[in-house]
């Protein structure tokens, strides 16, 4: 098929900085379908802008798809189905990806590239009365040619597959607290708390799901959920399958009582990996790791200008015959100027995850488990929550009724100079021998979020990563110490 060029859709040009020019790169013919999707989403978004500026009236209902989403399947309305869908397009532009590190010849990869990620989700939620439910969701995730290291990855492409398929039994609320119990089993998403350790990984083009079972009891004051599951391994062009060597299990409790101003979460998460080849800084073997943690946040009510959050966890267990002793902390404090125009908020955050003190023997590296790192350690996603210290600060404010702009600055360094620098995936990005310095990088992020209405969402952002001493020490001889630039634009339409 013929080759042609792509660039950012015109609907994005008013959101991104006019000083950033996305390189015009040649793409393969498979991009034709993706580009048509981009135009569809942008057209729907533009239409949404017009609708969002018009107050809802009988002639202009606030949700024209309500009748499509909810369909009664029985005369007494005891059986019904809810249909939903989502189409998402994200354009990513990278310059000096991974600090410009290149694979040796004859590998044909580039350090800079522009590509488009497409994701479609379609679901049906079948209810038989108020106690029985069957939920099915399919997904299709594609990418235009990605010439960066790794090519098209499992986080980018999952041609067509079952993302969720589970049955759920729910009891009716009883008592003054309105408590109800639910049991869910099958292929499902799991996400708890701020999703630092267990997440559905929505930022990834393919998302994350598990094969397992959850049991939840909840009332007005909080909930407790027990779970046991195996992660689902994405296979780009084949049916996804569960990872039989890994099990995730635990209990997650949330308390948000009306009499206190702070929310509380307590959890225990176990992960067992039986592959026999789990490696942490020279220690290899089967792994059984337990994570016990506590999270506090608030205020949960009122109009307080001050907000606080803190989460701490310890890990213990063994890798082979060697003990695990690791920990993490994440927290922040923010202040919102509620009476100022745009209600600006300023904040400072600290993220810490322990590293190993020495190669081999006892394992001191914290494991990030199944996280969503993207919102926490910088939008360029260069780091995972392992052997890391990130001090960050920034601010955000409304530029319109729903448009929010944010700026953040991160200082990233290794917690231990005797352990590696870990990538977003949790794998080793640079080994401990790469350099002796702790400073890895600093990162400046600018981002925009515009929920146009209940169906349409626009995101855009720019990140610049400055290499630190650790990167320059090992990367200078090969030129792999270049600053990174990352620009993205995302349009999402949810039915």
mmCIF file with all atom_site columns, C-alpha atoms in Angstrom, residues 142-322:
data_model
loop_
_atom_site.group_PDB
_atom_site.id
_atom_site.type_symbol
_atom_site.label_atom_id
_atom_site.label_alt_id
_atom_site.label_comp_id
_atom_site.label_asym_id
_atom_site.label_entity_id
_atom_site.label_seq_id
_atom_site.pdbx_PDB_ins_code
_atom_site.Cartn_x
_atom_site.Cartn_y
_atom_site.Cartn_z
_atom_site.occupancy
_atom_site.B_iso_or_equiv
_atom_site.pdbx_formal_charge
_atom_site.auth_seq_id
_atom_site.auth_comp_id
_atom_site.auth_asym_id
_atom_site.auth_atom_id
_atom_site.pdbx_PDB_model_num
ATOM 1   C CA . UNK A 1 142 ? -4.243  -0.605  17.800 1.00 0.00 ? 142 UNK A CA 1
ATOM 2   C CA . UNK A 1 143 ? -1.170  1.476   17.117 1.00 0.00 ? 143 UNK A CA 1
ATOM 3   C CA . UNK A 1 144 ? 0.318   2.915   13.978 1.00 0.00 ? 144 UNK A CA 1
ATOM 4   C CA . UNK A 1 145 ? 3.928   1.905   13.370 1.00 0.00 ? 145 UNK A CA 1
ATOM 5   C CA . UNK A 1 146 ? 5.922   2.639   16.512 1.00 0.00 ? 146 UNK A CA 1
ATOM 6   C CA . UNK A 1 147 ? 9.620   2.915   15.643 1.00 0.00 ? 147 UNK A CA 1
ATOM 7   C CA . UNK A 1 148 ? 10.866  3.493   19.190 1.00 0.00 ? 148 UNK A CA 1
ATOM 8   C CA . UNK A 1 149 ? 12.629  0.800   21.219 1.00 0.00 ? 149 UNK A CA 1
ATOM 9   C CA . UNK A 1 150 ? 10.179  -2.018  21.875 1.00 0.00 ? 150 UNK A CA 1
ATOM 10  C CA . UNK A 1 151 ? 8.102   -1.373  18.756 1.00 0.00 ? 151 UNK A CA 1
ATOM 11  C CA . UNK A 1 152 ? 4.429   -2.143  19.241 1.00 0.00 ? 152 UNK A CA 1
ATOM 12  C CA . UNK A 1 153 ? 4.198   -3.331  22.858 1.00 0.00 ? 153 UNK A CA 1
ATOM 13  C CA . UNK A 1 154 ? 1.528   -5.294  24.777 1.00 0.00 ? 154 UNK A CA 1
ATOM 14  C CA . UNK A 1 155 ? 0.555   -1.996  26.402 1.00 0.00 ? 155 UNK A CA 1
ATOM 15  C CA . UNK A 1 156 ? -0.144  -0.575  22.918 1.00 0.00 ? 156 UNK A CA 1
ATOM 16  C CA . UNK A 1 157 ? -1.814  -3.356  20.909 1.00 0.00 ? 157 UNK A CA 1
ATOM 17  C CA . UNK A 1 158 ? -4.420  -6.022  21.649 1.00 0.00 ? 158 UNK A CA 1
ATOM 18  C CA . UNK A 1 159 ? -6.105  -6.574  18.296 1.00 0.00 ? 159 UNK A CA 1
ATOM 19  C CA . UNK A 1 160 ? -9.455  -7.895  19.581 1.00 0.00 ? 160 UNK A CA 1
ATOM 20  C CA . UNK A 1 161 ? -10.177 -9.618  22.858 1.00 0.00 ? 161 UNK A CA 1
ATOM 21  C CA . UNK A 1 162 ? -12.421 -10.070 25.876 1.00 0.00 ? 162 UNK A CA 1
ATOM 22  C CA . UNK A 1 163 ? -11.424 -7.478  28.436 1.00 0.00 ? 163 UNK A CA 1
ATOM 23  C CA . UNK A 1 164 ? -14.053 -8.332  31.063 1.00 0.00 ? 164 UNK A CA 1
ATOM 24  C CA . UNK A 1 165 ? -16.568 -11.161 31.385 1.00 0.00 ? 165 UNK A CA 1
ATOM 25  C CA . UNK A 1 166 ? -17.944 -11.861 34.838 1.00 0.00 ? 166 UNK A CA 1
ATOM 26  C CA . UNK A 1 167 ? -21.070 -12.806 36.766 1.00 0.00 ? 167 UNK A CA 1
ATOM 27  C CA . UNK A 1 168 ? -22.104 -11.023 39.952 1.00 0.00 ? 168 UNK A CA 1
ATOM 28  C CA . UNK A 1 169 ? -24.549 -11.858 42.738 1.00 0.00 ? 169 UNK A CA 1
ATOM 29  C CA . UNK A 1 170 ? -25.703 -8.967  44.939 1.00 0.00 ? 170 UNK A CA 1
ATOM 30  C CA . UNK A 1 171 ? -27.780 -9.010  48.122 1.00 0.00 ? 171 UNK A CA 1
ATOM 31  C CA . UNK A 1 172 ? -30.282 -6.282  48.955 1.00 0.00 ? 172 UNK A CA 1
ATOM 32  C CA . UNK A 1 173 ? -29.194 -3.548  51.412 1.00 0.00 ? 173 UNK A CA 1
ATOM 33  C CA . UNK A 1 174 ? -30.308 -4.322  54.940 1.00 0.00 ? 174 UNK A CA 1
ATOM 34  C CA . UNK A 1 175 ? -30.277 -2.608  58.317 1.00 0.00 ? 175 UNK A CA 1
ATOM 35  C CA . UNK A 1 176 ? -29.830 1.030   59.237 1.00 0.00 ? 176 UNK A CA 1
ATOM 36  C CA . UNK A 1 177 ? -26.442 1.184   57.539 1.00 0.00 ? 177 UNK A CA 1
ATOM 37  C CA . UNK A 1 178 ? -27.779 -0.240  54.277 1.00 0.00 ? 178 UNK A CA 1
ATOM 38  C CA . UNK A 1 179 ? -25.129 -2.945  54.057 1.00 0.00 ? 179 UNK A CA 1
ATOM 39  C CA . UNK A 1 180 ? -24.990 -5.165  50.956 1.00 0.00 ? 180 UNK A CA 1
ATOM 40  C CA . UNK A 1 181 ? -22.797 -8.082  49.877 1.00 0.00 ? 181 UNK A CA 1
ATOM 41  C CA . UNK A 1 182 ? -21.635 -8.852  46.345 1.00 0.00 ? 182 UNK A CA 1
ATOM 42  C CA . UNK A 1 183 ? -19.728 -11.786 44.871 1.00 0.00 ? 183 UNK A CA 1
ATOM 43  C CA . UNK A 1 184 ? -18.101 -11.369 41.464 1.00 0.00 ? 184 UNK A CA 1
ATOM 44  C CA . UNK A 1 185 ? -16.216 -13.962 39.429 1.00 0.00 ? 185 UNK A CA 1
ATOM 45  C CA . UNK A 1 186 ? -14.652 -14.163 35.972 1.00 0.00 ? 186 UNK A CA 1
ATOM 46  C CA . UNK A 1 187 ? -12.429 -11.807 34.002 1.00 0.00 ? 187 UNK A CA 1
ATOM 47  C CA . UNK A 1 188 ? -12.562 -8.384  35.629 1.00 0.00 ? 188 UNK A CA 1
ATOM 48  C CA . UNK A 1 189 ? -10.806 -5.133  36.381 1.00 0.00 ? 189 UNK A CA 1
ATOM 49  C CA . UNK A 1 190 ? -9.470  -4.414  39.871 1.00 0.00 ? 190 UNK A CA 1
ATOM 50  C CA . UNK A 1 191 ? -8.496  -0.986  41.180 1.00 0.00 ? 191 UNK A CA 1
ATOM 51  C CA . UNK A 1 192 ? -8.074  0.001   44.826 1.00 0.00 ? 192 UNK A CA 1
ATOM 52  C CA . UNK A 1 193 ? -7.392  3.325   46.528 1.00 0.00 ? 193 UNK A CA 1
ATOM 53  C CA . UNK A 1 194 ? -5.284  5.725   44.491 1.00 0.00 ? 194 UNK A CA 1
ATOM 54  C CA . UNK A 1 195 ? -4.237  2.734   42.341 1.00 0.00 ? 195 UNK A CA 1
ATOM 55  C CA . UNK A 1 196 ? -0.592  2.965   43.349 1.00 0.00 ? 196 UNK A CA 1
ATOM 56  C CA . UNK A 1 197 ? -0.387  -0.820  43.758 1.00 0.00 ? 197 UNK A CA 1
ATOM 57  C CA . UNK A 1 198 ? -3.445  -2.369  42.070 1.00 0.00 ? 198 UNK A CA 1
ATOM 58  C CA . UNK A 1 199 ? -4.919  -0.671  39.014 1.00 0.00 ? 199 UNK A CA 1
ATOM 59  C CA . UNK A 1 200 ? -6.805  -1.272  35.781 1.00 0.00 ? 200 UNK A CA 1
ATOM 60  C CA . UNK A 1 201 ? -4.087  0.849   34.094 1.00 0.00 ? 201 UNK A CA 1
ATOM 61  C CA . UNK A 1 202 ? -6.441  3.033   32.086 1.00 0.00 ? 202 UNK A CA 1
ATOM 62  C CA . UNK A 1 203 ? -3.629  5.178   30.630 1.00 0.00 ? 203 UNK A CA 1
ATOM 63  C CA . UNK A 1 204 ? -2.269  2.161   28.752 1.00 0.00 ? 204 UNK A CA 1
ATOM 64  C CA . UNK A 1 205 ? -3.931  1.575   25.410 1.00 0.00 ? 205 UNK A CA 1
ATOM 65  C CA . UNK A 1 206 ? -4.797  -2.036  26.312 1.00 0.00 ? 206 UNK A CA 1
ATOM 66  C CA . UNK A 1 207 ? -5.779  -1.607  29.999 1.00 0.00 ? 207 UNK A CA 1
ATOM 67  C CA . UNK A 1 208 ? -5.316  -4.397  32.543 1.00 0.00 ? 208 UNK A CA 1
ATOM 68  C CA . UNK A 1 209 ? -7.636  -7.159  33.737 1.00 0.00 ? 209 UNK A CA 1
ATOM 69  C CA . UNK A 1 210 ? -7.501  -10.243 35.947 1.00 0.00 ? 210 UNK A CA 1
ATOM 70  C CA . UNK A 1 211 ? -9.110  -13.689 36.027 1.00 0.00 ? 211 UNK A CA 1
ATOM 71  C CA . UNK A 1 212 ? -10.424 -14.209 39.536 1.00 0.00 ? 212 UNK A CA 1
ATOM 72  C CA . UNK A 1 213 ? -13.060 -13.587 42.159 1.00 0.00 ? 213 UNK A CA 1
ATOM 73  C CA . UNK A 1 214 ? -13.902 -10.694 44.497 1.00 0.00 ? 214 UNK A CA 1
ATOM 74  C CA . UNK A 1 215 ? -16.210 -10.580 47.517 1.00 0.00 ? 215 UNK A CA 1
ATOM 75  C CA . UNK A 1 216 ? -17.295 -7.167  48.787 1.00 0.00 ? 216 UNK A CA 1
ATOM 76  C CA . UNK A 1 217 ? -19.374 -5.919  51.689 1.00 0.00 ? 217 UNK A CA 1
ATOM 77  C CA . UNK A 1 218 ? -20.218 -2.226  51.785 1.00 0.00 ? 218 UNK A CA 1
ATOM 78  C CA . UNK A 1 219 ? -22.409 0.212   53.685 1.00 0.00 ? 219 UNK A CA 1
ATOM 79  C CA . UNK A 1 220 ? -22.638 3.950   54.210 1.00 0.00 ? 220 UNK A CA 1
ATOM 80  C CA . UNK A 1 221 ? -19.469 4.039   56.292 1.00 0.00 ? 221 UNK A CA 1
ATOM 81  C CA . UNK A 1 222 ? -17.182 2.086   54.007 1.00 0.00 ? 222 UNK A CA 1
ATOM 82  C CA . UNK A 1 223 ? -16.447 -1.274  52.453 1.00 0.00 ? 223 UNK A CA 1
ATOM 83  C CA . UNK A 1 224 ? -14.203 -4.305  52.656 1.00 0.00 ? 224 UNK A CA 1
ATOM 84  C CA . UNK A 1 225 ? -13.194 -6.361  49.614 1.00 0.00 ? 225 UNK A CA 1
ATOM 85  C CA . UNK A 1 226 ? -11.440 -9.718  49.493 1.00 0.00 ? 226 UNK A CA 1
ATOM 86  C CA . UNK A 1 227 ? -9.935  -10.874 46.192 1.00 0.00 ? 227 UNK A CA 1
ATOM 87  C CA . UNK A 1 228 ? -7.975  -13.667 44.546 1.00 0.00 ? 228 UNK A CA 1
ATOM 88  C CA . UNK A 1 229 ? -6.935  -13.415 40.913 1.00 0.00 ? 229 UNK A CA 1
ATOM 89  C CA . UNK A 1 230 ? -4.357  -14.125 38.242 1.00 0.00 ? 230 UNK A CA 1
ATOM 90  C CA . UNK A 1 231 ? -3.233  -11.327 35.898 1.00 0.00 ? 231 UNK A CA 1
ATOM 91  C CA . UNK A 1 232 ? -4.220  -11.556 32.243 1.00 0.00 ? 232 UNK A CA 1
ATOM 92  C CA . UNK A 1 233 ? -1.279  -11.492 29.825 1.00 0.00 ? 233 UNK A CA 1
ATOM 93  C CA . UNK A 1 234 ? -1.915  -9.410  26.699 1.00 0.00 ? 234 UNK A CA 1
ATOM 94  C CA . UNK A 1 235 ? -0.901  -11.138 23.464 1.00 0.00 ? 235 UNK A CA 1
ATOM 95  C CA . UNK A 1 236 ? -0.954  -8.650  20.617 1.00 0.00 ? 236 UNK A CA 1
ATOM 96  C CA . UNK A 1 237 ? -2.586  -10.735 17.871 1.00 0.00 ? 237 UNK A CA 1
ATOM 97  C CA . UNK A 1 238 ? -3.715  -13.822 19.811 1.00 0.00 ? 238 UNK A CA 1
ATOM 98  C CA . UNK A 1 239 ? -6.273  -14.458 22.535 1.00 0.00 ? 239 UNK A CA 1
ATOM 99  C CA . UNK A 1 240 ? -5.130  -13.120 25.896 1.00 0.00 ? 240 UNK A CA 1
ATOM 100 C CA . UNK A 1 241 ? -4.531  -15.704 28.605 1.00 0.00 ? 241 UNK A CA 1
ATOM 101 C CA . UNK A 1 242 ? -4.064  -15.755 32.336 1.00 0.00 ? 242 UNK A CA 1
ATOM 102 C CA . UNK A 1 243 ? -0.621  -15.965 33.894 1.00 0.00 ? 243 UNK A CA 1
ATOM 103 C CA . UNK A 1 244 ? -0.728  -19.352 35.638 1.00 0.00 ? 244 UNK A CA 1
ATOM 104 C CA . UNK A 1 245 ? 2.547   -18.627 37.468 1.00 0.00 ? 245 UNK A CA 1
ATOM 105 C CA . UNK A 1 246 ? 1.300   -15.501 39.286 1.00 0.00 ? 246 UNK A CA 1
ATOM 106 C CA . UNK A 1 247 ? -1.455  -15.047 41.866 1.00 0.00 ? 247 UNK A CA 1
ATOM 107 C CA . UNK A 1 248 ? -2.649  -11.818 43.492 1.00 0.00 ? 248 UNK A CA 1
ATOM 108 C CA . UNK A 1 249 ? -4.777  -11.981 46.635 1.00 0.00 ? 249 UNK A CA 1
ATOM 109 C CA . UNK A 1 250 ? -5.679  -9.875  49.629 1.00 0.00 ? 250 UNK A CA 1
ATOM 110 C CA . UNK A 1 251 ? -8.165  -7.731  51.535 1.00 0.00 ? 251 UNK A CA 1
ATOM 111 C CA . UNK A 1 252 ? -8.801  -4.006  51.023 1.00 0.00 ? 252 UNK A CA 1
ATOM 112 C CA . UNK A 1 253 ? -10.886 -1.978  53.484 1.00 0.00 ? 253 UNK A CA 1
ATOM 113 C CA . UNK A 1 254 ? -12.140 1.604   53.255 1.00 0.00 ? 254 UNK A CA 1
ATOM 114 C CA . UNK A 1 255 ? -13.678 3.674   56.057 1.00 0.00 ? 255 UNK A CA 1
ATOM 115 C CA . UNK A 1 256 ? -15.230 7.068   55.461 1.00 0.00 ? 256 UNK A CA 1
ATOM 116 C CA . UNK A 1 257 ? -17.400 7.664   58.525 1.00 0.00 ? 257 UNK A CA 1
ATOM 117 C CA . UNK A 1 258 ? -19.460 10.836  58.773 1.00 0.00 ? 258 UNK A CA 1
ATOM 118 C CA . UNK A 1 259 ? -18.166 11.630  62.263 1.00 0.00 ? 259 UNK A CA 1
ATOM 119 C CA . UNK A 1 260 ? -14.545 12.006  61.167 1.00 0.00 ? 260 UNK A CA 1
ATOM 120 C CA . UNK A 1 261 ? -13.054 14.290  58.546 1.00 0.00 ? 261 UNK A CA 1
ATOM 121 C CA . UNK A 1 262 ? -10.408 11.850  57.276 1.00 0.00 ? 262 UNK A CA 1
ATOM 122 C CA . UNK A 1 263 ? -10.854 8.859   55.017 1.00 0.00 ? 263 UNK A CA 1
ATOM 123 C CA . UNK A 1 264 ? -8.982  5.668   55.914 1.00 0.00 ? 264 UNK A CA 1
ATOM 124 C CA . UNK A 1 265 ? -7.893  2.635   53.902 1.00 0.00 ? 265 UNK A CA 1
ATOM 125 C CA . UNK A 1 266 ? -6.201  -0.457  55.306 1.00 0.00 ? 266 UNK A CA 1
ATOM 126 C CA . UNK A 1 267 ? -4.997  -3.302  53.114 1.00 0.00 ? 267 UNK A CA 1
ATOM 127 C CA . UNK A 1 268 ? -3.038  -6.504  52.835 1.00 0.00 ? 268 UNK A CA 1
ATOM 128 C CA . UNK A 1 269 ? -1.995  -7.666  49.369 1.00 0.00 ? 269 UNK A CA 1
ATOM 129 C CA . UNK A 1 270 ? -0.174  -10.894 48.643 1.00 0.00 ? 270 UNK A CA 1
ATOM 130 C CA . UNK A 1 271 ? 1.559   -11.783 45.400 1.00 0.00 ? 271 UNK A CA 1
ATOM 131 C CA . UNK A 1 272 ? 2.981   -15.206 44.606 1.00 0.00 ? 272 UNK A CA 1
ATOM 132 C CA . UNK A 1 273 ? 5.146   -15.763 41.535 1.00 0.00 ? 273 UNK A CA 1
ATOM 133 C CA . UNK A 1 274 ? 6.120   -19.373 40.902 1.00 0.00 ? 274 UNK A CA 1
ATOM 134 C CA . UNK A 1 275 ? 8.115   -19.033 37.680 1.00 0.00 ? 275 UNK A CA 1
ATOM 135 C CA . UNK A 1 276 ? 11.340  -19.606 39.600 1.00 0.00 ? 276 UNK A CA 1
ATOM 136 C CA . UNK A 1 277 ? 13.096  -16.845 37.676 1.00 0.00 ? 277 UNK A CA 1
ATOM 137 C CA . UNK A 1 278 ? 11.996  -13.756 39.610 1.00 0.00 ? 278 UNK A CA 1
ATOM 138 C CA . UNK A 1 279 ? 15.080  -11.568 40.001 1.00 0.00 ? 279 UNK A CA 1
ATOM 139 C CA . UNK A 1 280 ? 15.821  -8.618  42.287 1.00 0.00 ? 280 UNK A CA 1
ATOM 140 C CA . UNK A 1 281 ? 19.331  -7.136  42.121 1.00 0.00 ? 281 UNK A CA 1
ATOM 141 C CA . UNK A 1 282 ? 21.074  -10.496 41.861 1.00 0.00 ? 282 UNK A CA 1
ATOM 142 C CA . UNK A 1 283 ? 18.655  -12.500 44.016 1.00 0.00 ? 283 UNK A CA 1
ATOM 143 C CA . UNK A 1 284 ? 16.659  -15.039 41.977 1.00 0.00 ? 284 UNK A CA 1
ATOM 144 C CA . UNK A 1 285 ? 13.943  -17.539 42.868 1.00 0.00 ? 285 UNK A CA 1
ATOM 145 C CA . UNK A 1 286 ? 10.254  -18.038 43.461 1.00 0.00 ? 286 UNK A CA 1
ATOM 146 C CA . UNK A 1 287 ? 8.640   -15.079 45.176 1.00 0.00 ? 287 UNK A CA 1
ATOM 147 C CA . UNK A 1 288 ? 5.995   -14.775 47.882 1.00 0.00 ? 288 UNK A CA 1
ATOM 148 C CA . UNK A 1 289 ? 5.590   -11.110 48.798 1.00 0.00 ? 289 UNK A CA 1
ATOM 149 C CA . UNK A 1 290 ? 3.121   -9.560  51.232 1.00 0.00 ? 290 UNK A CA 1
ATOM 150 C CA . UNK A 1 291 ? 2.259   -5.851  51.309 1.00 0.00 ? 291 UNK A CA 1
ATOM 151 C CA . UNK A 1 292 ? 0.548   -4.300  54.349 1.00 0.00 ? 292 UNK A CA 1
ATOM 152 C CA . UNK A 1 293 ? -0.455  -0.676  54.073 1.00 0.00 ? 293 UNK A CA 1
ATOM 153 C CA . UNK A 1 294 ? -2.441  2.269   55.371 1.00 0.00 ? 294 UNK A CA 1
ATOM 154 C CA . UNK A 1 295 ? -3.750  5.304   53.529 1.00 0.00 ? 295 UNK A CA 1
ATOM 155 C CA . UNK A 1 296 ? -5.261  8.476   55.036 1.00 0.00 ? 296 UNK A CA 1
ATOM 156 C CA . UNK A 1 297 ? -6.736  11.399  53.161 1.00 0.00 ? 297 UNK A CA 1
ATOM 157 C CA . UNK A 1 298 ? -8.933  14.381  53.850 1.00 0.00 ? 298 UNK A CA 1
ATOM 158 C CA . UNK A 1 299 ? -10.850 16.392  54.452 1.00 0.00 ? 299 UNK A CA 1
ATOM 159 C CA . UNK A 1 300 ? -13.734 14.239  53.243 1.00 0.00 ? 300 UNK A CA 1
ATOM 160 C CA . UNK A 1 301 ? -16.385 16.879  53.802 1.00 0.00 ? 301 UNK A CA 1
ATOM 161 C CA . UNK A 1 302 ? -16.817 20.634  53.955 1.00 0.00 ? 302 UNK A CA 1
ATOM 162 C CA . UNK A 1 303 ? -15.026 23.326  51.990 1.00 0.00 ? 303 UNK A CA 1
ATOM 163 C CA . UNK A 1 304 ? -11.605 23.227  53.618 1.00 0.00 ? 304 UNK A CA 1
ATOM 164 C CA . UNK A 1 305 ? -8.878  24.909  51.587 1.00 0.00 ? 305 UNK A CA 1
ATOM 165 C CA . UNK A 1 306 ? -6.256  22.471  52.894 1.00 0.00 ? 306 UNK A CA 1
ATOM 166 C CA . UNK A 1 307 ? -6.061  18.871  51.670 1.00 0.00 ? 307 UNK A CA 1
ATOM 167 C CA . UNK A 1 308 ? -3.793  16.068  52.856 1.00 0.00 ? 308 UNK A CA 1
ATOM 168 C CA . UNK A 1 309 ? -2.962  12.539  51.769 1.00 0.00 ? 309 UNK A CA 1
ATOM 169 C CA . UNK A 1 310 ? -0.516  9.940   52.981 1.00 0.00 ? 310 UNK A CA 1
ATOM 170 C CA . UNK A 1 311 ? 0.035   6.261   52.172 1.00 0.00 ? 311 UNK A CA 1
ATOM 171 C CA . UNK A 1 312 ? 2.627   3.939   53.696 1.00 0.00 ? 312 UNK A CA 1
ATOM 172 C CA . UNK A 1 313 ? 3.278   0.242   53.160 1.00 0.00 ? 313 UNK A CA 1
ATOM 173 C CA . UNK A 1 314 ? 5.772   -2.416  54.175 1.00 0.00 ? 314 UNK A CA 1
ATOM 174 C CA . UNK A 1 315 ? 6.631   -5.587  52.278 1.00 0.00 ? 315 UNK A CA 1
ATOM 175 C CA . UNK A 1 316 ? 7.829   -8.905  53.647 1.00 0.00 ? 316 UNK A CA 1
ATOM 176 C CA . UNK A 1 317 ? 8.144   -12.466 52.399 1.00 0.00 ? 317 UNK A CA 1
ATOM 177 C CA . UNK A 1 318 ? 10.852  -14.303 50.507 1.00 0.00 ? 318 UNK A CA 1
ATOM 178 C CA . UNK A 1 319 ? 12.527  -14.692 47.125 1.00 0.00 ? 319 UNK A CA 1
ATOM 179 C CA . UNK A 1 320 ? 13.933  -18.193 47.013 1.00 0.00 ? 320 UNK A CA 1
ATOM 180 C CA . UNK A 1 321 ? 15.503  -18.608 50.458 1.00 0.00 ? 321 UNK A CA 1
ATOM 181 C CA . UNK A 1 322 ? 16.121  -14.887 50.956 1.00 0.00 ? 322 UNK A CA 1
#
